[in-house]
Amino acid sequence: MPTLAISFRNVFYTYPGNEDYTLRDVSFDVALGSTAVILGGSGSGKSTILKLVLGLIKPESGVIEVGGVDISGLQESALMPVRAGIGMVFQEGALFDSLSVAENVGFRLREHDKLDEQEFEERVSRLLGFVELGKFYDRAPSDLSGGQRRRVSVARAMAHSPGLILYDEPTTGLDPITGSTICDLIVKLRDLEGVTSVLVTHQLRDAFQVVQSFVMRKNGAFIYNRIEDVELLVGSEFIVLNEGRIVFRGLQRELFRSDEPYVRKFLDGQIPVSVIETEGD
Ligand SMILES: Nc1ncnc2c1ncn2[C@@H]1O[C@H](COP(=O)(O)OP(=O)(O)O)[C@@H](O)[C@H]1O
Ligand SMILES: [Mg+2]
């Protein structure tokens, strides 16, 4: 059994037509069951890292392992089982507006799993229940608020029970309270379902909420707790990217102490990030 969900070793990547490297000598590991937070300004290469994990693009050099499998040189067909173990929450949620909420959530189940109608409904209802949107089964995504749509995309990413979920700026464009419900879902998937997560974000508040919270199930209710003292935190690693290079890797308390100039600017809110209009809940 591999103990790492993801391993990057000296990965370089350039988009066709671009002169400069988009990623330069990127190395990091994500342990099974853990959360990794990738921080960086707009254009620093965060989404590119996720595309590489999914095998949508190939590294120019270096090695990428997902679930212990070296995917760097794999053909499309060999990538299918690797992708089957990964769920992706895209930037902006990316729902299909012509499909109902249920069909969005069950999209992959329709494609890959041969479920009869009753099994499909049960699975999708369970997933919508997890994100607390059971009532919205037959609705159109356009009837939902921004936060609800984002929760639907989390349910869709969970549909095939992946061991690894990649979140690309899942709270961007949401107001803080709605964003915090998405963070709670990430924690719930990690702590109750054992899902390994990679959280790409430029919202420090959300990153801190995810790594400092933990949830337990008690008498049918979910109880969230927060570790306020970051000295006590173990596990979740922060990775800070600047222009395709990793300038910091470490725990939250080490992030706070870092004197790396880009990290300091990031913590002080001085790094320009893509801003999208807020959608309320
Ligand atoms: N499909 C593409 N073709 C060419 N350049 C791209 C493409 N996608 C992203 N880039 C460039 O790669 C860099 C990193 O992009 P990206 O990984 O999307 O950054 P982030 O997600 O951190 O905002 C940016 O300079 C961007 O312009
Ligand atoms: Mg991006």
GROMACS .gro file of C-alpha atoms and ligand atoms in nm:
model
  309
    1MET     CA    1   0.000   0.000   0.000
    2PRO     CA    2   0.136   0.343  -0.089
    3THR     CA    3   0.141   0.593   0.198
    4LEU     CA    4   0.144   0.893  -0.033
    5ALA     CA    5  -0.158   1.008  -0.228
    6ILE     CA    6   0.052   1.238  -0.444
    7SER     CA    7   0.423   1.281  -0.501
    8PHE     CA    8   0.586   1.541  -0.729
    9ARG     CA    9   0.960   1.514  -0.788
   10ASN     CA   10   1.142   1.794  -0.970
   11VAL     CA   11   0.851   1.865  -1.200
   12PHE     CA   12   0.894   2.120  -1.481
   13TYR     CA   13   0.612   2.224  -1.709
   14THR     CA   14   0.566   2.476  -1.993
   15TYR     CA   15   0.241   2.530  -2.183
   16PRO     CA   16   0.284   2.488  -2.559
   17GLY     CA   17   0.367   2.828  -2.706
   18ASN     CA   18   0.479   2.980  -2.374
   19GLU     CA   19   0.846   3.070  -2.345
   20ASP     CA   20   0.889   3.052  -1.973
   21TYR     CA   21   0.836   2.761  -1.739
   22THR     CA   22   0.494   2.761  -1.572
   23LEU     CA   23   0.623   2.520  -1.306
   24ARG     CA   24   0.989   2.500  -1.213
   25ASP     CA   25   1.138   2.219  -1.013
   26VAL     CA   26   0.821   2.152  -0.813
   27SER     CA   27   0.854   1.878  -0.548
   28PHE     CA   28   0.606   1.796  -0.272
   29ASP     CA   29   0.418   1.502  -0.117
   30VAL     CA   30   0.063   1.465   0.004
   31ALA     CA   31   0.021   1.186   0.262
   32LEU     CA   32  -0.287   0.964   0.249
   33GLY     CA   33  -0.571   1.107   0.457
   34SER     CA   34  -0.408   1.449   0.492
   35THR     CA   35  -0.494   1.791   0.356
   36ALA     CA   36  -0.246   1.991   0.154
   37VAL     CA   37  -0.310   2.361   0.100
   38ILE     CA   38  -0.162   2.527  -0.207
   39LEU     CA   39  -0.143   2.904  -0.184
   40GLY     CA   40  -0.028   3.151  -0.445
   41GLY     CA   41  -0.135   3.457  -0.639
   42SER     CA   42  -0.316   3.454  -0.969
   43GLY     CA   43  -0.108   3.286  -1.241
   44SER     CA   44   0.137   3.124  -0.999
   45GLY     CA   45   0.062   2.773  -1.134
   46LYS     CA   46  -0.187   2.632  -0.883
   47SER     CA   47  -0.444   2.503  -1.133
   48THR     CA   48  -0.161   2.368  -1.349
   49ILE     CA   49  -0.052   2.144  -1.060
   50LEU     CA   50  -0.406   2.003  -1.036
   51LYS     CA   51  -0.418   1.939  -1.413
   52LEU     CA   52  -0.092   1.746  -1.382
   53VAL     CA   53  -0.233   1.535  -1.096
   54LEU     CA   54  -0.530   1.445  -1.317
   55GLY     CA   55  -0.295   1.361  -1.604
   56LEU     CA   56  -0.470   1.617  -1.828
   57ILE     CA   57  -0.125   1.752  -1.913
   58LYS     CA   58   0.216   1.583  -1.891
   59PRO     CA   59   0.527   1.714  -1.717
   60GLU     CA   60   0.819   1.816  -1.934
   61SER     CA   61   1.050   1.648  -1.685
   62GLY     CA   62   1.025   1.509  -1.336
   63VAL     CA   63   0.809   1.237  -1.186
   64ILE     CA   64   0.447   1.252  -1.069
   65GLU     CA   65   0.303   0.965  -0.868
   66VAL     CA   66  -0.064   0.939  -0.778
   67GLY     CA   67  -0.159   0.663  -0.536
   68GLY     CA   68   0.188   0.513  -0.583
   69VAL     CA   69   0.153   0.496  -0.964
   70ASP     CA   70   0.394   0.693  -1.182
   71ILE     CA   71   0.155   0.871  -1.417
   72SER     CA   72   0.414   1.084  -1.598
   73GLY     CA   73   0.425   0.867  -1.907
   74LEU     CA   74   0.084   0.696  -1.897
   75GLN     CA   75  -0.146   0.680  -2.200
   76GLU     CA   76  -0.507   0.799  -2.175
   77SER     CA   77  -0.643   0.446  -2.127
   78ALA     CA   78  -0.403   0.369  -1.842
   79LEU     CA   79  -0.498   0.698  -1.674
   80MET     CA   80  -0.864   0.601  -1.644
   81PRO     CA   81  -0.828   0.393  -1.325
   82VAL     CA   82  -0.611   0.666  -1.171
   83ARG     CA   83  -0.873   0.932  -1.247
   84ALA     CA   84  -1.145   0.704  -1.109
   85GLY     CA   85  -0.984   0.755  -0.769
   86ILE     CA   86  -0.990   1.134  -0.792
   87GLY     CA   87  -1.274   1.385  -0.751
   88MET     CA   88  -1.237   1.739  -0.874
   89VAL     CA   89  -1.417   2.054  -0.764
   90PHE     CA   90  -1.347   2.303  -1.039
   91GLN     CA   91  -1.296   2.675  -1.005
   92GLU     CA   92  -1.647   2.830  -1.036
   93GLY     CA   93  -1.816   2.494  -0.973
   94ALA     CA   94  -1.876   2.428  -1.344
   95LEU     CA   95  -2.222   2.267  -1.333
   96PHE     CA   96  -2.415   2.175  -1.647
   97ASP     CA   97  -2.706   2.421  -1.656
   98SER     CA   98  -2.914   2.203  -1.888
   99LEU     CA   99  -2.915   1.912  -1.639
  100SER     CA  100  -3.101   1.886  -1.308
  101VAL     CA  101  -2.913   1.895  -0.979
  102ALA     CA  102  -2.947   1.514  -0.953
  103GLU     CA  103  -2.811   1.456  -1.305
  104ASN     CA  104  -2.519   1.685  -1.233
  105VAL     CA  105  -2.433   1.496  -0.916
  106GLY     CA  106  -2.479   1.156  -1.081
  107PHE     CA  107  -2.306   1.248  -1.406
  108ARG     CA  108  -2.016   1.010  -1.357
  109LEU     CA  109  -2.238   0.735  -1.219
  110ARG     CA  110  -2.442   0.743  -1.542
  111GLU     CA  111  -2.123   0.720  -1.747
  112HIS     CA  112  -1.929   0.455  -1.560
  113ASP     CA  113  -2.152   0.265  -1.319
  114LYS     CA  114  -2.434   0.050  -1.444
  115LEU     CA  115  -2.690   0.145  -1.183
  116ASP     CA  116  -3.062   0.091  -1.220
  117GLU     CA  117  -3.288   0.391  -1.165
  118GLN     CA  118  -3.358   0.310  -0.801
  119GLU     CA  119  -2.989   0.264  -0.714
  120PHE     CA  120  -2.909   0.586  -0.896
  121GLU     CA  121  -3.172   0.777  -0.697
  122GLU     CA  122  -3.053   0.629  -0.369
  123ARG     CA  123  -2.690   0.714  -0.436
  124VAL     CA  124  -2.764   1.066  -0.553
  125SER     CA  125  -3.004   1.132  -0.264
  126ARG     CA  126  -2.738   1.018  -0.018
  127LEU     CA  127  -2.482   1.251  -0.179
  128LEU     CA  128  -2.722   1.545  -0.176
  129GLY     CA  129  -2.802   1.465   0.186
  130PHE     CA  130  -2.432   1.484   0.271
  131VAL     CA  131  -2.414   1.839   0.133
  132GLU     CA  132  -2.754   1.917   0.290
  133LEU     CA  133  -2.935   1.977  -0.037
  134GLY     CA  134  -3.172   1.680  -0.038
  135LYS     CA  135  -3.470   1.899  -0.127
  136PHE     CA  136  -3.310   2.019  -0.448
  137TYR     CA  137  -3.292   1.682  -0.628
  138ASP     CA  138  -3.511   1.779  -0.926
  139ARG     CA  139  -3.424   2.146  -0.942
  140ALA     CA  140  -3.222   2.325  -1.207
  141PRO     CA  141  -2.879   2.459  -1.103
  142SER     CA  142  -3.000   2.807  -1.208
  143ASP     CA  143  -3.257   2.799  -0.922
  144LEU     CA  144  -2.977   2.764  -0.666
  145SER     CA  145  -2.768   3.026  -0.490
  146GLY     CA  146  -2.394   3.047  -0.549
  147GLY     CA  147  -2.313   2.858  -0.230
  148GLN     CA  148  -2.566   2.585  -0.306
  149ARG     CA  149  -2.425   2.537  -0.655
  150ARG     CA  150  -2.078   2.501  -0.508
  151ARG     CA  151  -2.213   2.234  -0.269
  152VAL     CA  152  -2.363   2.049  -0.565
  153SER     CA  153  -2.019   2.043  -0.726
  154VAL     CA  154  -1.873   1.895  -0.407
  155ALA     CA  155  -2.144   1.624  -0.414
  156ARG     CA  156  -2.059   1.555  -0.779
  157ALA     CA  157  -1.689   1.521  -0.696
  158MET     CA  158  -1.778   1.267  -0.422
  159ALA     CA  159  -2.014   1.062  -0.637
  160HIS     CA  160  -1.775   0.781  -0.726
  161SER     CA  161  -1.627   0.769  -0.372
  162PRO     CA  162  -1.280   0.892  -0.464
  163GLY     CA  163  -0.999   0.864  -0.211
  164LEU     CA  164  -0.859   1.199  -0.325
  165ILE     CA  165  -1.045   1.524  -0.393
  166LEU     CA  166  -0.887   1.828  -0.554
  167TYR     CA  167  -1.053   2.162  -0.480
  168ASP     CA  168  -0.964   2.450  -0.711
  169GLU     CA  169  -1.051   2.773  -0.527
  170PRO     CA  170  -1.380   2.629  -0.400
  171THR     CA  171  -1.482   2.940  -0.208
  172THR     CA  172  -1.387   3.207  -0.460
  173GLY     CA  173  -1.677   3.444  -0.525
  174LEU     CA  174  -1.870   3.331  -0.216
  175ASP     CA  175  -1.930   3.552   0.084
  176PRO     CA  176  -1.733   3.448   0.397
  177ILE     CA  177  -2.022   3.269   0.570
  178THR     CA  178  -2.115   3.068   0.262
  179GLY     CA  179  -1.748   2.997   0.198
  180SER     CA  180  -1.719   2.863   0.548
  181THR     CA  181  -1.994   2.604   0.480
  182ILE     CA  182  -1.782   2.474   0.190
  183CYS     CA  183  -1.482   2.449   0.423
  184ASP     CA  184  -1.695   2.250   0.669
  185LEU     CA  185  -1.775   2.006   0.388
  186ILE     CA  186  -1.407   1.960   0.308
  187VAL     CA  187  -1.343   1.884   0.677
  188LYS     CA  188  -1.639   1.644   0.688
  189LEU     CA  189  -1.511   1.451   0.385
  190ARG     CA  190  -1.163   1.433   0.533
  191ASP     CA  191  -1.261   1.333   0.887
  192LEU     CA  192  -1.566   1.115   0.827
  193GLU     CA  193  -1.485   0.963   0.487
  194GLY     CA  194  -1.104   0.960   0.508
  195VAL     CA  195  -1.068   1.156   0.185
  196THR     CA  196  -0.725   1.304   0.108
  197SER     CA  197  -0.763   1.663  -0.005
  198VAL     CA  198  -0.569   1.920  -0.197
  199LEU     CA  199  -0.711   2.265  -0.139
  200VAL     CA  200  -0.601   2.533  -0.381
  201THR     CA  201  -0.696   2.873  -0.250
  202HIS     CA  202  -0.588   3.229  -0.204
  203GLN     CA  203  -0.830   3.274   0.087
  204LEU     CA  204  -0.608   3.229   0.390
  205ARG     CA  205  -0.910   3.237   0.618
  206ASP     CA  206  -1.054   2.930   0.447
  207ALA     CA  207  -0.726   2.742   0.448
  208PHE     CA  208  -0.688   2.803   0.821
  209GLN     CA  209  -1.047   2.697   0.887
  210VAL     CA  210  -0.991   2.366   0.706
  211VAL     CA  211  -0.665   2.275   0.873
  212GLN     CA  212  -0.768   2.389   1.222
  213SER     CA  213  -1.113   2.223   1.229
  214PHE     CA  214  -1.210   1.866   1.292
  215VAL     CA  215  -1.551   1.704   1.303
  216MET     CA  216  -1.700   1.403   1.480
  217ARG     CA  217  -2.034   1.232   1.448
  218LYS     CA  218  -2.221   1.209   1.777
  219ASN     CA  219  -2.579   1.087   1.821
  220GLY     CA  220  -2.655   1.159   1.458
  221ALA     CA  221  -2.525   1.516   1.475
  222PHE     CA  222  -2.199   1.658   1.345
  223ILE     CA  223  -1.984   1.827   1.603
  224TYR     CA  224  -1.718   2.066   1.479
  225ASN     CA  225  -1.424   2.168   1.690
  226ARG     CA  226  -1.142   2.404   1.622
  227ILE     CA  227  -0.784   2.395   1.743
  228GLU     CA  228  -0.709   2.759   1.815
  229ASP     CA  229  -0.348   2.702   1.922
  230VAL     CA  230  -0.158   2.645   1.596
  231GLU     CA  231   0.141   2.512   1.791
  232LEU     CA  232  -0.068   2.201   1.854
  233LEU     CA  233  -0.154   2.145   1.489
  234VAL     CA  234  -0.005   1.846   1.313
  235GLY     CA  235  -0.041   1.718   0.962
  236SER     CA  236  -0.171   1.963   0.708
  237GLU     CA  237   0.103   2.103   0.494
  238PHE     CA  238   0.102   2.444   0.329
  239ILE     CA  239   0.272   2.492  -0.006
  240VAL     CA  240   0.326   2.845  -0.133
  241LEU     CA  241   0.386   2.898  -0.504
  242ASN     CA  242   0.537   3.207  -0.659
  243GLU     CA  243   0.573   3.215  -1.039
  244GLY     CA  244   0.578   2.840  -1.064
  245ARG     CA  245   0.831   2.782  -0.790
  246ILE     CA  246   0.765   2.651  -0.441
  247VAL     CA  247   0.891   2.917  -0.202
  248PHE     CA  248   0.756   2.755   0.116
  249ARG     CA  249   0.648   2.412   0.241
  250GLY     CA  250   0.553   2.351   0.601
  251LEU     CA  251   0.293   2.363   0.875
  252GLN     CA  252   0.076   2.661   0.960
  253ARG     CA  253   0.289   2.766   1.257
  254GLU     CA  254   0.598   2.758   1.032
  255LEU     CA  255   0.412   2.965   0.771
  256PHE     CA  256   0.345   3.232   1.031
  257ARG     CA  257   0.713   3.236   1.125
  258SER     CA  258   0.851   3.230   0.773
  259ASP     CA  259   1.055   3.532   0.671
  260GLU     CA  260   1.046   3.440   0.303
  261PRO     CA  261   0.950   3.776   0.139
  262TYR     CA  262   0.672   3.637  -0.084
  263VAL     CA  263   0.516   3.446   0.207
  264ARG     CA  264   0.521   3.763   0.416
  265LYS     CA  265   0.351   3.959   0.138
  266PHE     CA  266   0.094   3.684   0.097
  267LEU     CA  267   0.016   3.678   0.467
  268ASP     CA  268  -0.016   4.056   0.466
  269GLY     CA  269  -0.270   4.040   0.184
  270GLN     CA  270  -0.047   4.214  -0.068
  271ILE     CA  271  -0.052   3.954  -0.342
  272PRO     CA  272  -0.294   4.026  -0.628
  273VAL     CA  273  -0.539   3.742  -0.673
  274SER     CA  274  -0.816   3.694  -0.925
  275VAL     CA  275  -1.131   3.847  -0.782
  276ILE     CA  276  -1.475   3.730  -0.887
  277GLU     CA  277  -1.804   3.897  -0.800
  278THR     CA  278  -1.953   3.766  -0.479
  279GLU     CA  279  -2.248   3.530  -0.502
  280GLY     CA  280  -2.453   3.513  -0.182
  281ASP     CA  281  -2.628   3.213  -0.031
  282LIG     N1  282  -0.389   2.661  -2.140
  282LIG     C1  283  -0.289   2.748  -2.119
  282LIG     N2  284  -0.208   2.786  -2.220
  282LIG     C2  285  -0.106   2.872  -2.199
  282LIG     N3  286  -0.075   2.925  -2.081
  282LIG     C3  287  -0.152   2.891  -1.977
  282LIG     C4  288  -0.263   2.802  -1.989
  282LIG     N4  289  -0.320   2.786  -1.868
  282LIG     C5  290  -0.249   2.862  -1.784
  282LIG     N5  291  -0.148   2.926  -1.847
  282LIG     C6  292  -0.048   3.015  -1.785
  282LIG     O1  293   0.022   2.942  -1.685
  282LIG     C7  294   0.041   3.021  -1.569
  282LIG     C8  295  -0.018   2.948  -1.448
  282LIG     O2  296  -0.158   2.934  -1.467
  282LIG     P1  297  -0.250   2.866  -1.358
  282LIG     O3  298  -0.193   2.734  -1.321
  282LIG     O4  299  -0.387   2.867  -1.415
  282LIG     O5  300  -0.237   2.967  -1.238
  282LIG     P2  301  -0.327   2.983  -1.106
  282LIG     O6  302  -0.423   2.870  -1.102
  282LIG     O7  303  -0.229   2.983  -0.994
  282LIG     O8  304  -0.395   3.115  -1.119
  282LIG     C9  305  -0.022   3.155  -1.598
  282LIG     O9  306   0.079   3.242  -1.638
  282LIG    C10  307  -0.116   3.128  -1.711
  282LIG    O10  308  -0.131   3.241  -1.795
  283MG      MG  309  -0.631   2.866  -1.101
   0.00000   0.00000   0.00000
